[in-house]
Tab-separated table of C-alpha atoms and ligand atoms in Angstrom:
chain	number	residue	atom	x	y	z
A	587	MET	CA	4.323	20.088	-60.346
A	588	ARG	CA	0.509	22.060	-59.628
A	589	LEU	CA	-2.077	21.318	-57.709
A	590	ALA	CA	-4.162	20.211	-60.743
A	591	ASP	CA	-1.800	17.295	-60.854
A	592	LEU	CA	-2.260	15.044	-57.913
A	593	PRO	CA	-4.668	12.520	-58.117
A	594	SER	CA	-8.278	12.225	-57.242
A	595	VAL	CA	-9.525	10.081	-55.071
A	596	ASP	CA	-11.337	7.810	-57.235
A	597	ARG	CA	-8.113	7.105	-59.696
A	598	VAL	CA	-5.377	6.565	-56.726
A	599	LEU	CA	-7.724	3.627	-55.915
A	600	GLN	CA	-7.969	2.013	-58.719
A	601	ASP	CA	-4.266	0.844	-57.643
A	602	ALA	CA	-4.358	-3.498	-56.832
A	603	ARG	CA	-2.305	-2.978	-54.207
A	604	LEU	CA	-5.464	-0.820	-52.434
A	605	ALA	CA	-7.934	-4.034	-53.240
A	606	ARG	CA	-6.227	-5.861	-50.087
A	607	ALA	CA	-5.501	-3.206	-47.985
A	608	ILE	CA	-9.305	-2.230	-48.585
A	609	ALA	CA	-10.323	-6.382	-47.293
A	610	ARG	CA	-7.564	-5.797	-44.300
A	611	HIS	CA	-8.392	-2.268	-42.239
A	612	GLY	CA	-12.026	-1.930	-44.053
A	613	ARG	CA	-12.982	1.052	-47.038
A	614	GLU	CA	-13.997	3.627	-45.009
A	615	LEU	CA	-9.910	3.853	-43.194
A	616	VAL	CA	-8.852	3.532	-46.763
A	617	VAL	CA	-10.023	6.259	-48.344
A	618	ASP	CA	-10.468	8.259	-45.090
A	619	GLU	CA	-6.356	7.702	-45.312
A	620	LEU	CA	-6.081	8.135	-49.057
A	621	ARG	CA	-7.944	12.103	-48.334
A	622	GLY	CA	-5.160	12.893	-45.137
A	623	GLU	CA	-2.528	11.781	-47.586
A	624	LEU	CA	-3.859	13.686	-50.740
A	625	GLU	CA	-4.002	17.123	-48.183
A	626	ALA	CA	-1.303	16.791	-46.899
A	627	ARG	CA	0.185	16.824	-50.276
A	628	ARG	CA	-1.177	19.527	-51.619
A	629	ALA	CA	-1.113	21.503	-48.297
A	630	LEU	CA	2.848	20.854	-49.362
A	631	LEU	CA	2.643	21.864	-52.747
A	632	LYS	CA	0.699	25.921	-51.334
A	633	ALA	CA	3.396	25.498	-49.706
A	634	GLY	CA	5.577	25.469	-52.835
A	635	GLY	CA	7.404	22.263	-51.495
A	636	ALA	CA	9.185	19.963	-53.772
A	637	VAL	CA	6.385	16.429	-53.797
A	638	ASP	CA	6.059	13.580	-55.382
A	639	ALA	CA	2.235	13.412	-56.918
A	640	SER	CA	2.568	10.045	-58.671
A	641	ALA	CA	-0.417	7.100	-57.322
A	642	GLY	CA	2.918	5.164	-57.076
A	643	ALA	CA	4.513	7.342	-54.148
A	644	ILE	CA	0.761	8.170	-52.476
A	645	VAL	CA	-0.311	4.583	-52.501
A	646	GLY	CA	3.290	3.434	-50.765
A	647	ALA	CA	2.665	6.908	-48.425
A	648	LEU	CA	-1.315	5.419	-47.648
A	649	LEU	CA	-0.254	1.723	-47.354
A	650	GLU	CA	2.924	2.627	-44.544
A	651	ARG	CA	-0.175	5.119	-42.417
A	652	LEU	CA	-2.319	2.241	-43.030
A	653	GLU	CA	0.978	0.059	-41.347
A	654	THR	CA	1.295	2.434	-38.109
A	655	LEU	CA	-2.916	2.646	-37.253
A	656	ALA	CA	-3.275	-1.323	-37.245
A	657	ARG	CA	-0.629	-1.540	-35.600
A	658	PRO	CA	-1.073	-2.301	-31.456
A	659	SER	CA	-0.469	0.735	-29.778
A	660	LEU	CA	-0.243	-1.709	-26.309
A	661	ARG	CA	2.128	-4.698	-26.906
A	662	ARG	CA	3.867	-7.305	-25.835
A	663	VAL	CA	7.675	-6.616	-24.935
A	664	TYR	CA	10.897	-8.334	-23.565
A	665	ASN	CA	12.246	-6.573	-20.564
A	666	LEU	CA	15.378	-6.807	-20.479
A	667	SER	CA	15.536	-3.739	-18.232
A	668	GLY	CA	17.391	-5.249	-14.987
A	669	THR	CA	14.104	-4.667	-12.959
A	670	VAL	CA	12.407	-7.343	-12.689
A	671	LEU	CA	8.203	-5.804	-11.316
A	672	HIS	CA	8.724	-3.386	-13.729
A	673	THR	CA	5.841	-0.655	-13.297
A	674	ASN	CA	6.148	0.528	-16.979
A	675	LEU	CA	6.543	-2.133	-18.242
A	676	GLY	CA	2.878	-3.826	-16.209
A	677	ARG	CA	4.904	-5.341	-13.363
A	678	ALA	CA	4.215	-9.411	-12.479
A	679	PRO	CA	3.538	-11.601	-15.866
A	680	LEU	CA	1.212	-14.154	-14.758
A	681	PRO	CA	0.880	-17.928	-14.563
A	682	ALA	CA	-0.637	-18.599	-18.086
A	683	ALA	CA	-3.239	-20.766	-15.808
A	684	ALA	CA	-4.600	-17.440	-14.868
A	685	ALA	CA	-4.719	-15.298	-18.332
A	686	GLU	CA	-6.724	-18.319	-19.602
A	687	ALA	CA	-8.767	-18.042	-16.291
A	688	ALA	CA	-9.062	-14.084	-17.554
A	689	ALA	CA	-9.826	-15.020	-21.013
A	690	LEU	CA	-12.417	-17.022	-20.134
A	691	SER	CA	-14.453	-14.475	-18.049
A	692	LEU	CA	-14.081	-12.270	-20.806
A	693	ARG	CA	-15.778	-14.830	-23.344
A	694	GLU	CA	-18.729	-16.333	-21.803
A	695	PRO	CA	-21.062	-14.960	-19.426
A	696	ALA	CA	-19.540	-15.883	-15.139
A	697	ASN	CA	-21.557	-16.309	-12.058
A	698	LEU	CA	-19.508	-12.803	-10.848
A	699	GLU	CA	-22.174	-12.083	-8.683
A	700	TYR	CA	-24.367	-14.879	-8.336
A	701	ASP	CA	-24.240	-17.534	-5.697
A	702	LEU	CA	-25.104	-20.626	-7.473
A	703	ALA	CA	-26.296	-22.649	-4.743
A	704	GLU	CA	-29.293	-20.477	-4.179
A	705	GLY	CA	-29.925	-18.741	-7.747
A	706	GLU	CA	-29.398	-15.259	-6.204
A	707	ARG	CA	-27.521	-12.333	-6.347
A	708	GLY	CA	-24.207	-12.511	-4.602
A	709	GLU	CA	-20.586	-10.556	-3.738
A	710	ARG	CA	-18.012	-10.543	-6.509
A	711	ASP	CA	-15.861	-10.234	-3.636
A	712	GLU	CA	-16.737	-14.195	-2.910
A	713	HIS	CA	-14.901	-15.313	-5.489
A	714	LEU	CA	-11.182	-13.892	-3.162
A	715	GLU	CA	-12.385	-13.856	0.089
A	716	GLY	CA	-11.785	-16.809	1.156
A	717	LEU	CA	-8.590	-17.707	-0.293
A	718	LEU	CA	-7.249	-13.848	1.050
A	719	CYS	CA	-8.312	-15.244	5.089
A	720	ARG	CA	-6.705	-18.390	4.293
A	721	LEU	CA	-3.095	-16.721	3.336
A	722	SER	CA	-3.139	-13.951	5.648
A	723	GLY	CA	-5.300	-15.128	8.811
A	724	ALA	CA	-7.570	-12.439	8.180
A	725	ALA	CA	-11.119	-12.084	8.787
A	726	ALA	CA	-12.059	-10.615	6.004
A	727	ALA	CA	-11.007	-9.424	3.031
A	728	THR	CA	-11.624	-7.343	0.112
A	729	ALA	CA	-10.248	-6.012	-3.054
A	730	VAL	CA	-9.637	-3.244	-5.547
A	731	ASN	CA	-8.284	-1.489	-8.624
A	732	ASN	CA	-4.998	-1.121	-7.085
A	733	ASN	CA	-2.932	-0.730	-3.353
A	734	ALA	CA	-3.333	3.089	-4.175
A	735	GLY	CA	-7.077	2.504	-4.299
A	736	ALA	CA	-6.739	0.166	-1.522
A	737	VAL	CA	-5.807	2.787	0.351
A	738	LEU	CA	-7.631	6.254	-0.203
A	739	LEU	CA	-10.557	3.645	0.084
A	740	ALA	CA	-9.613	2.204	3.368
A	741	LEU	CA	-8.546	6.344	4.797
A	742	HIS	CA	-12.026	6.681	3.575
A	743	ALA	CA	-14.224	4.602	4.680
A	744	LEU	CA	-12.466	5.024	8.249
A	745	ALA	CA	-11.911	8.445	8.772
A	746	ALA	CA	-13.107	10.494	6.359
A	747	GLY	CA	-13.621	14.205	7.928
A	748	ARG	CA	-11.110	13.252	10.811
A	749	GLU	CA	-7.144	13.218	11.298
A	750	VAL	CA	-5.338	9.888	10.712
A	751	ILE	CA	-2.241	9.831	12.532
A	752	VAL	CA	1.760	9.131	10.119
A	753	SER	CA	5.082	9.811	11.092
A	754	ARG	CA	7.145	12.253	8.921
A	755	GLY	CA	9.703	9.467	8.102
A	756	GLU	CA	6.905	7.548	5.623
A	757	MET	CA	5.205	10.737	3.691
A	758	VAL	CA	6.758	8.884	0.847
A	759	GLU	CA	5.964	9.392	-2.460
A	760	ILE	CA	5.601	5.688	-4.417
A	761	GLY	CA	5.835	6.944	-7.600
A	762	GLY	CA	3.655	8.965	-10.517
A	763	SER	CA	0.993	10.860	-8.082
A	764	PHE	CA	0.545	8.427	-5.640
A	765	ARG	CA	1.937	10.707	-2.519
A	766	ILE	CA	0.432	9.582	1.371
A	767	PRO	CA	-0.052	13.301	1.849
A	768	GLU	CA	-2.024	13.385	-0.508
A	769	ILE	CA	-3.819	10.009	-0.724
A	770	VAL	CA	-4.739	11.792	2.722
A	771	GLU	CA	-6.072	14.082	1.522
A	772	ALA	CA	-7.830	13.282	-1.497
A	773	SER	CA	-10.015	10.042	1.305
A	774	GLY	CA	-11.592	13.505	3.091
A	775	CYS	CA	-9.707	13.327	6.518
A	776	ARG	CA	-6.855	15.628	8.149
A	777	LEU	CA	-3.337	14.388	7.658
A	778	ARG	CA	-0.947	14.260	11.293
A	779	GLU	CA	1.641	13.835	10.804
A	780	VAL	CA	4.657	12.986	13.765
A	781	GLY	CA	8.010	13.053	15.271
A	782	THR	CA	10.352	13.423	12.509
A	783	THR	CA	12.023	11.794	8.636
A	784	ASN	CA	14.514	9.561	10.991
A	785	ARG	CA	13.079	8.537	14.160
A	786	THR	CA	9.498	8.791	15.475
A	787	HIS	CA	9.009	8.068	18.940
A	788	LEU	CA	5.797	5.752	20.251
A	789	ARG	CA	4.999	9.059	22.569
A	790	ASP	CA	5.006	11.045	19.373
A	791	TYR	CA	2.021	9.612	18.061
A	792	GLU	CA	0.513	8.984	21.786
A	793	ARG	CA	0.438	12.836	22.118
A	794	ALA	CA	-1.295	13.562	19.296
A	795	ILE	CA	-4.096	11.563	19.947
A	796	GLY	CA	-6.524	13.394	20.582
A	797	PRO	CA	-10.855	13.632	19.525
A	798	HIS	CA	-10.643	13.958	16.075
A	799	THR	CA	-8.151	11.051	15.668
A	800	ALA	CA	-10.216	8.447	13.747
A	801	ALA	CA	-6.765	6.167	12.657
A	802	ILE	CA	-3.033	5.415	12.652
A	803	LEU	CA	-1.391	4.831	9.341
A	804	LYS	CA	1.543	2.422	9.067
A	805	VAL	CA	3.481	2.986	5.369
A	806	HIS	CA	6.177	-0.084	5.037
A	807	ALA	CA	9.093	2.059	3.965
A	808	SER	CA	8.253	0.694	0.179
A	809	ASN	CA	11.411	2.217	-2.433
A	810	TYR	CA	13.925	3.595	0.846
A	811	ALA	CA	15.265	3.188	3.439
A	812	VAL	CA	15.778	4.884	6.086
A	813	VAL	CA	19.554	4.138	7.753
A	814	GLY	CA	21.731	5.767	10.121
A	815	PHE	CA	20.203	7.236	12.999
A	816	THR	CA	16.344	6.511	12.748
A	817	ALA	CA	13.944	4.916	15.229
A	818	SER	CA	9.936	3.433	14.939
A	819	PRO	CA	8.036	1.876	17.565
A	820	ALA	CA	7.713	-1.600	16.573
A	821	GLU	CA	4.726	-2.138	15.490
A	822	ASN	CA	3.237	-4.316	17.918
A	823	LEU	CA	3.248	-1.326	19.984
A	824	LEU	CA	2.094	0.910	17.906
A	825	ALA	CA	-1.164	-1.589	17.659
A	826	ARG	CA	-1.844	-1.489	21.680
A	827	LEU	CA	-1.411	2.441	21.563
A	828	ALA	CA	-4.011	2.417	18.845
A	829	HIS	CA	-6.362	-0.471	20.744
A	830	GLU	CA	-6.044	1.402	24.291
A	831	ARG	CA	-6.997	4.651	21.977
A	832	LYS	CA	-10.081	2.465	20.376
A	833	LEU	CA	-8.771	3.336	17.197
A	834	PRO	CA	-7.966	1.251	14.069
A	835	PHE	CA	-4.218	0.461	12.726
A	836	VAL	CA	-4.012	0.374	9.357
A	837	ASN	CA	-0.328	-0.812	8.343
A	838	ASP	CA	-0.285	0.126	4.209
A	839	LEU	CA	3.186	-2.391	3.267
A	840	GLY	CA	2.384	-1.932	-0.148
A	841	SER	CA	4.229	-5.228	-1.777
A	842	GLY	CA	3.187	-7.774	0.476
A	843	SER	CA	4.090	-10.992	-0.582
A	844	LEU	CA	1.958	-13.642	1.162
A	845	ALA	CA	4.573	-16.112	0.891
A	846	ASP	CA	7.640	-16.391	3.682
A	847	LEU	CA	10.409	-15.016	0.102
A	848	THR	CA	13.287	-16.404	2.627
A	849	ARG	CA	12.533	-19.877	1.590
A	850	TRP	CA	13.907	-19.229	-1.286
A	851	GLY	CA	16.721	-17.473	-0.436
A	852	LEU	CA	15.422	-14.150	-1.071
A	853	PRO	CA	15.421	-11.054	0.936
A	854	PRO	CA	12.442	-11.095	3.947
A	855	GLU	CA	9.231	-8.627	3.197
A	856	PRO	CA	6.566	-8.984	5.610
A	857	THR	CA	3.511	-10.547	4.737
A	858	PRO	CA	0.112	-9.620	5.852
A	859	GLY	CA	-0.213	-12.357	7.920
A	860	GLU	CA	2.393	-10.865	9.824
A	861	ALA	CA	1.590	-7.653	9.981
A	862	LEU	CA	-2.166	-9.064	11.134
A	863	ARG	CA	-0.394	-10.691	13.864
A	864	ALA	CA	1.525	-7.638	15.104
A	865	GLY	CA	-2.186	-6.303	16.213
A	866	ALA	CA	-2.595	-4.878	12.039
A	867	ASP	CA	-6.117	-4.190	12.384
A	868	LEU	CA	-6.619	-3.834	8.385
A	869	VAL	CA	-3.324	-4.805	6.139
A	870	THR	CA	-3.382	-3.142	2.614
A	871	PHE	CA	-1.279	-4.189	-0.568
A	872	SER	CA	-0.529	-4.544	-3.721
A	873	GLY	CA	-1.711	-8.020	-6.378
A	874	ASP	CA	0.919	-7.004	-8.815
A	875	LYS	CA	3.876	-6.631	-6.791
A	876	LEU	CA	5.542	-9.832	-4.905
A	877	LEU	CA	2.548	-11.208	-4.841
A	878	GLY	CA	2.852	-12.213	-8.455
A	879	GLY	CA	-0.701	-11.211	-9.643
A	880	PRO	CA	-2.937	-8.573	-12.083
A	881	GLN	CA	-3.145	-5.742	-10.539
A	882	ALA	CA	-5.326	-5.035	-7.720
A	883	GLY	CA	-5.303	-3.686	-4.516
A	884	LEU	CA	-6.054	-5.629	-1.661
A	885	ALA	CA	-7.459	-5.052	2.128
A	886	ALA	CA	-7.994	-7.984	5.142
A	887	GLY	CA	-7.948	-7.162	8.955
A	888	ARG	CA	-11.244	-6.923	10.792
A	889	ALA	CA	-14.596	-8.406	9.534
A	890	ASP	CA	-16.601	-4.856	10.611
A	891	LEU	CA	-13.931	-2.786	9.326
A	892	VAL	CA	-13.722	-4.622	5.532
A	893	GLU	CA	-17.888	-4.732	5.472
A	894	LYS	CA	-17.194	-0.394	6.197
A	895	LEU	CA	-15.168	-0.776	2.984
A	896	ARG	CA	-17.459	-2.739	1.488
A	897	ARG	CA	-20.617	-0.602	2.229
A	898	ASP	CA	-18.560	3.042	0.908
A	899	PRO	CA	-19.658	4.287	-2.042
A	900	LEU	CA	-15.756	4.356	-3.322
A	901	LYS	CA	-15.717	0.929	-2.905
A	902	ARG	CA	-18.161	1.022	-5.676
A	903	ALA	CA	-15.868	2.981	-8.238
A	904	LEU	CA	-13.134	1.549	-7.312
A	905	ARG	CA	-13.728	-2.658	-7.578
A	906	LEU	CA	-12.539	-4.574	-9.522
A	907	ASP	CA	-13.623	-6.484	-13.029
A	908	LYS	CA	-14.405	-9.985	-13.340
A	909	ALA	CA	-11.231	-11.217	-15.615
A	910	ARG	CA	-8.308	-9.799	-12.889
A	911	ILE	CA	-11.229	-11.559	-10.501
A	912	ALA	CA	-10.515	-14.760	-11.883
A	913	ALA	CA	-6.319	-14.346	-12.668
A	914	LEU	CA	-5.985	-13.295	-9.031
A	915	GLU	CA	-8.102	-15.840	-7.880
A	916	SER	CA	-6.328	-18.771	-9.895
A	917	VAL	CA	-2.446	-17.304	-8.525
A	918	LEU	CA	-3.995	-17.186	-5.091
A	919	ARG	CA	-5.465	-21.170	-5.399
A	920	LEU	CA	-1.168	-21.179	-6.183
A	921	TYR	CA	-0.309	-20.514	-2.367
A	922	LEU	CA	-2.388	-22.909	-1.419
A	923	ASP	CA	0.792	-25.146	-2.893
A	924	PRO	CA	4.206	-22.934	-1.558
A	925	GLU	CA	6.014	-25.705	-2.377
A	926	ARG	CA	5.011	-26.013	-6.244
A	927	LEU	CA	5.371	-21.646	-6.729
A	928	PRO	CA	8.575	-20.812	-8.396
A	929	GLU	CA	8.115	-23.720	-11.237
A	930	ARG	CA	4.304	-22.054	-11.146
A	931	LEU	CA	4.442	-17.971	-10.921
A	932	PRO	CA	6.256	-16.235	-13.534
A	933	ALA	CA	7.868	-13.214	-10.704
A	934	LEU	CA	8.770	-16.010	-8.109
A	935	ARG	CA	10.449	-17.989	-10.963
A	936	LEU	CA	12.352	-14.675	-12.460
A	937	LEU	CA	13.427	-13.227	-9.131
A	938	THR	CA	14.864	-16.762	-7.841
A	939	ARG	CA	16.485	-17.431	-10.977
A	940	PRO	CA	19.729	-18.703	-10.438
A	941	GLN	CA	22.741	-16.584	-11.519
A	942	ALA	CA	24.445	-19.571	-13.264
A	943	GLU	CA	21.777	-20.371	-15.161
A	944	ILE	CA	20.993	-16.673	-16.796
A	945	ALA	CA	24.886	-16.586	-17.485
A	946	ALA	CA	24.569	-20.022	-19.200
A	947	LEU	CA	22.029	-18.305	-20.948
A	948	ALA	CA	24.245	-14.869	-21.470
A	949	GLU	CA	26.613	-17.146	-23.399
A	950	ARG	CA	24.164	-19.311	-25.935
A	951	LEU	CA	23.704	-15.750	-27.074
A	952	ARG	CA	26.359	-13.499	-27.744
A	953	PRO	CA	27.330	-14.588	-30.297
A	954	VAL	CA	23.641	-14.483	-32.117
A	955	LEU	CA	23.954	-11.281	-30.615
A	956	ARG	CA	27.516	-10.177	-32.156
A	957	GLU	CA	26.692	-12.332	-35.787
A	958	TYR	CA	24.556	-9.151	-35.782
A	959	CYS	CA	25.114	-6.497	-34.100
A	960	GLY	CA	29.457	-7.013	-33.917
A	961	ALA	CA	29.742	-3.703	-36.672
A	962	LEU	CA	27.554	-1.019	-33.379
A	963	GLY	CA	29.965	-2.168	-30.421
A	964	ALA	CA	31.779	-5.545	-28.567
A	965	VAL	CA	29.358	-7.961	-26.861
A	966	SER	CA	30.203	-9.385	-23.871
A	967	VAL	CA	28.761	-11.453	-20.742
A	968	GLU	CA	28.574	-9.523	-17.555
A	969	PRO	CA	27.689	-10.443	-14.243
A	970	CYS	CA	25.199	-7.667	-13.623
A	971	ALA	CA	22.616	-7.098	-10.661
A	972	SER	CA	18.720	-7.498	-11.110
A	973	GLN	CA	16.652	-5.322	-9.315
A	974	VAL	CA	12.913	-6.313	-8.157
A	975	GLY	CA	11.163	-3.505	-9.113
A	976	SER	CA	7.717	-1.369	-8.272
A	977	GLY	CA	9.526	-0.322	-4.882
A	978	SER	CA	9.559	-4.104	-3.138
A	979	LEU	CA	12.733	-4.966	-1.294
A	980	PRO	CA	14.565	-1.217	-2.697
A	981	VAL	CA	17.647	-1.749	-0.409
A	982	ASP	CA	18.217	-5.461	-2.819
A	983	ARG	CA	19.633	-7.039	-5.814
A	984	LEU	CA	19.918	-10.021	-7.467
A	985	PRO	CA	23.511	-11.421	-8.887
A	986	SER	CA	22.635	-11.688	-12.210
A	987	ALA	CA	24.407	-11.525	-15.689
A	988	ALA	CA	23.952	-9.544	-18.861
A	989	LEU	CA	24.499	-8.978	-22.523
A	990	ARG	CA	26.674	-5.684	-22.339
A	991	ILE	CA	27.173	-3.663	-26.333
A	992	ALA	CA	29.799	-1.126	-25.801
A	993	PRO	CA	29.661	1.493	-28.818
A	994	ALA	CA	32.090	1.357	-31.190
A	995	ALA	CA	33.923	4.863	-31.356
A	996	ALA	CA	32.557	5.043	-35.012
A	997	GLY	CA	29.055	4.297	-34.687
A	998	PRO	CA	25.562	5.180	-33.168
A	999	LYS	CA	26.205	5.413	-29.690
A	1000	ALA	CA	24.529	3.551	-26.793
A	1001	ALA	CA	21.047	5.393	-26.458
A	1002	GLN	CA	20.882	5.256	-30.518
A	1003	ILE	CA	20.994	0.968	-30.299
A	1004	ALA	CA	19.197	0.787	-27.050
A	1005	ARG	CA	16.255	2.708	-29.531
A	1006	ARG	CA	16.746	0.599	-31.959
A	1007	LEU	CA	16.296	-2.615	-29.770
A	1008	ARG	CA	13.275	-0.544	-29.114
A	1009	GLU	CA	12.083	-0.226	-32.940
A	1010	LEU	CA	12.343	-4.685	-33.460
A	1011	PRO	CA	9.219	-6.383	-33.496
A	1012	VAL	CA	9.197	-7.511	-30.040
A	1013	PRO	CA	10.585	-4.349	-28.457
A	1014	VAL	CA	13.586	-4.649	-26.460
A	1015	ILE	CA	14.428	-2.776	-23.704
A	1016	ALA	CA	18.034	-2.530	-22.213
A	1017	ARG	CA	19.573	-0.353	-19.843
A	1018	VAL	CA	21.814	2.196	-20.717
A	1019	HIS	CA	24.634	2.513	-18.248
A	1020	GLU	CA	27.988	4.504	-18.678
A	1021	ASP	CA	27.513	5.215	-22.269
A	1022	ALA	CA	26.954	1.037	-23.289
A	1023	VAL	CA	23.772	-1.199	-23.694
A	1024	TRP	CA	22.830	-3.528	-20.805
A	1025	LEU	CA	20.501	-6.848	-21.476
A	1026	ASP	CA	19.648	-7.952	-17.784
A	1027	LEU	CA	18.209	-11.388	-18.565
A	1028	ARG	CA	17.195	-12.768	-15.938
A	1029	CYS	CA	13.012	-12.104	-17.415
A	1030	LEU	CA	14.551	-13.833	-20.944
A	1031	GLU	CA	11.618	-16.539	-20.944
A	1032	ASP	CA	11.751	-16.800	-24.983
A	1033	GLU	CA	15.618	-17.480	-25.825
A	1034	ALA	CA	14.016	-18.543	-28.937
A	1035	GLY	CA	12.310	-15.727	-30.156
A	1036	PHE	CA	14.878	-13.029	-28.795
A	1037	ALA	CA	17.719	-14.806	-30.901
A	1038	ALA	CA	15.188	-15.422	-34.020
A	1039	GLN	CA	14.722	-10.666	-33.964
A	1040	LEU	CA	18.038	-11.074	-33.329
A	1041	ARG	CA	18.511	-10.057	-37.164
A	1042	GLY	CA	16.264	-6.853	-37.468
A	1043	LEU	CA	19.015	-5.218	-36.428
A	1044	ALA	CA	21.951	-5.970	-38.953
A	1045	LEU	CA	18.935	-5.791	-41.465
A	1046	ASP	CA	18.555	-2.046	-40.308
A	1047	PRO	CA	20.599	0.177	-43.359
A	1048	ARG	CA	21.724	2.292	-40.746
A	1049	ALA	CA	24.015	-1.143	-39.652
B	799	PLP	C1	3.339	0.327	-4.571
B	799	PLP	C2	2.602	1.241	-3.049
B	799	PLP	C3	1.390	1.291	-3.232
B	799	PLP	C4	1.110	1.745	-4.120
B	799	PLP	O1	-0.053	0.231	-4.684
B	799	PLP	P1	-0.260	0.396	-6.557
B	799	PLP	O2	-0.523	-1.069	-6.665
B	799	PLP	O3	0.508	0.480	-7.014
B	799	PLP	O4	-1.740	1.200	-6.429
B	799	PLP	C5	1.338	2.148	-1.725
B	799	PLP	N1	1.474	2.200	-1.030
B	799	PLP	C6	2.827	1.018	-0.972
B	799	PLP	C7	3.330	1.643	0.207
B	799	PLP	C8	3.356	1.002	-2.438
B	799	PLP	O5	4.915	0.343	-2.423
């Protein structure tokens, strides 16, 4: 094979299959990728490699390249990981009505910052503030990009250039790059640590207050638990101390469900309303954790403090876009009728799904999975425990049911089977545990779609 044997661009373009590819992807992209493909083969030839230079082979490779390019990067997946509010899988799934409200706001103009009654400029916070206040008892509320942003904004607006007091027991890392000491620093405040990892007393806070103190911050133990010989002052005492010294008391709840979860048998999680009643001047919480909405950070509390947040230039940088305002408003409205919340709010529906229902689903799917994947290993139905996720209720587990694939001795290992599941048209995200693949079915609602694509496991030539 010589370089001269490689066909020209024009010659390859005569292949009939490429007419269809051009109709689909556009001429420019097809020609670009064809040049890339020819270039790659030329380089291989120069290096003395064995290269198939036929137009047919080149077209085949080109079509594959175009397929890969056209496939969206952000795709739907089945979350069978066992973690309901999985941060890496997008956290809370939205109700259809909320997603539709978001889509409409994107397609058509909306009164995002427009007062329809007066015919003049309005405030984007207004779409959410009334609902947030009603649901939390706060006097005022605002919304930004996420809860990390809400904490950053609150500290910047209330305490930049001065000190914020935080217990050493709350110097937490929430995940990725959200660490309390770093967020305090990024907001332009100085961190004043008090107490110890396991015990912090009211007097520790009291002693730390000085002329440079601007706020007391409490951070909810979201993704960890301190157990054993522990102490931290009650929130109402901390609030009283802050108020005696004319300091704002900020409580970062993290998840902060807007409803009392215990009425559905879930473990208790502090609500913004409770935290405000216990004396917090400002609470911050996420929109896409237990609240079950889109990614957002909410700050609610005293009107003068919320006003300071609104006037801060960081608010502009962190503000919510119209799609998420639309989705969040739609989700917040569901909380006005808490009785029907578990039917209407997917996050809550999944969290409260009875184990018997999940186990029955597993029994129905077992023969299907065994048919297509029996050669890979033994398929069984097993009880398991789901996690809430997103650092919500870290210690509590929800009884669930899973399909377990125990790899056959001679076949692919659990990690390889898990990879094959991720290669399905709608990737399936499973969990590998003790050399078996676990599919926790708590979050599987599209039973038919899931079963239909399992066939792909058997079609795989490596099966
Ligand atoms: C999750 C969490 C955050 C960060 O919230 P995001 O919405 O992920 O930005 C901050 N504080 C606490 C206590 C949390 O649990």
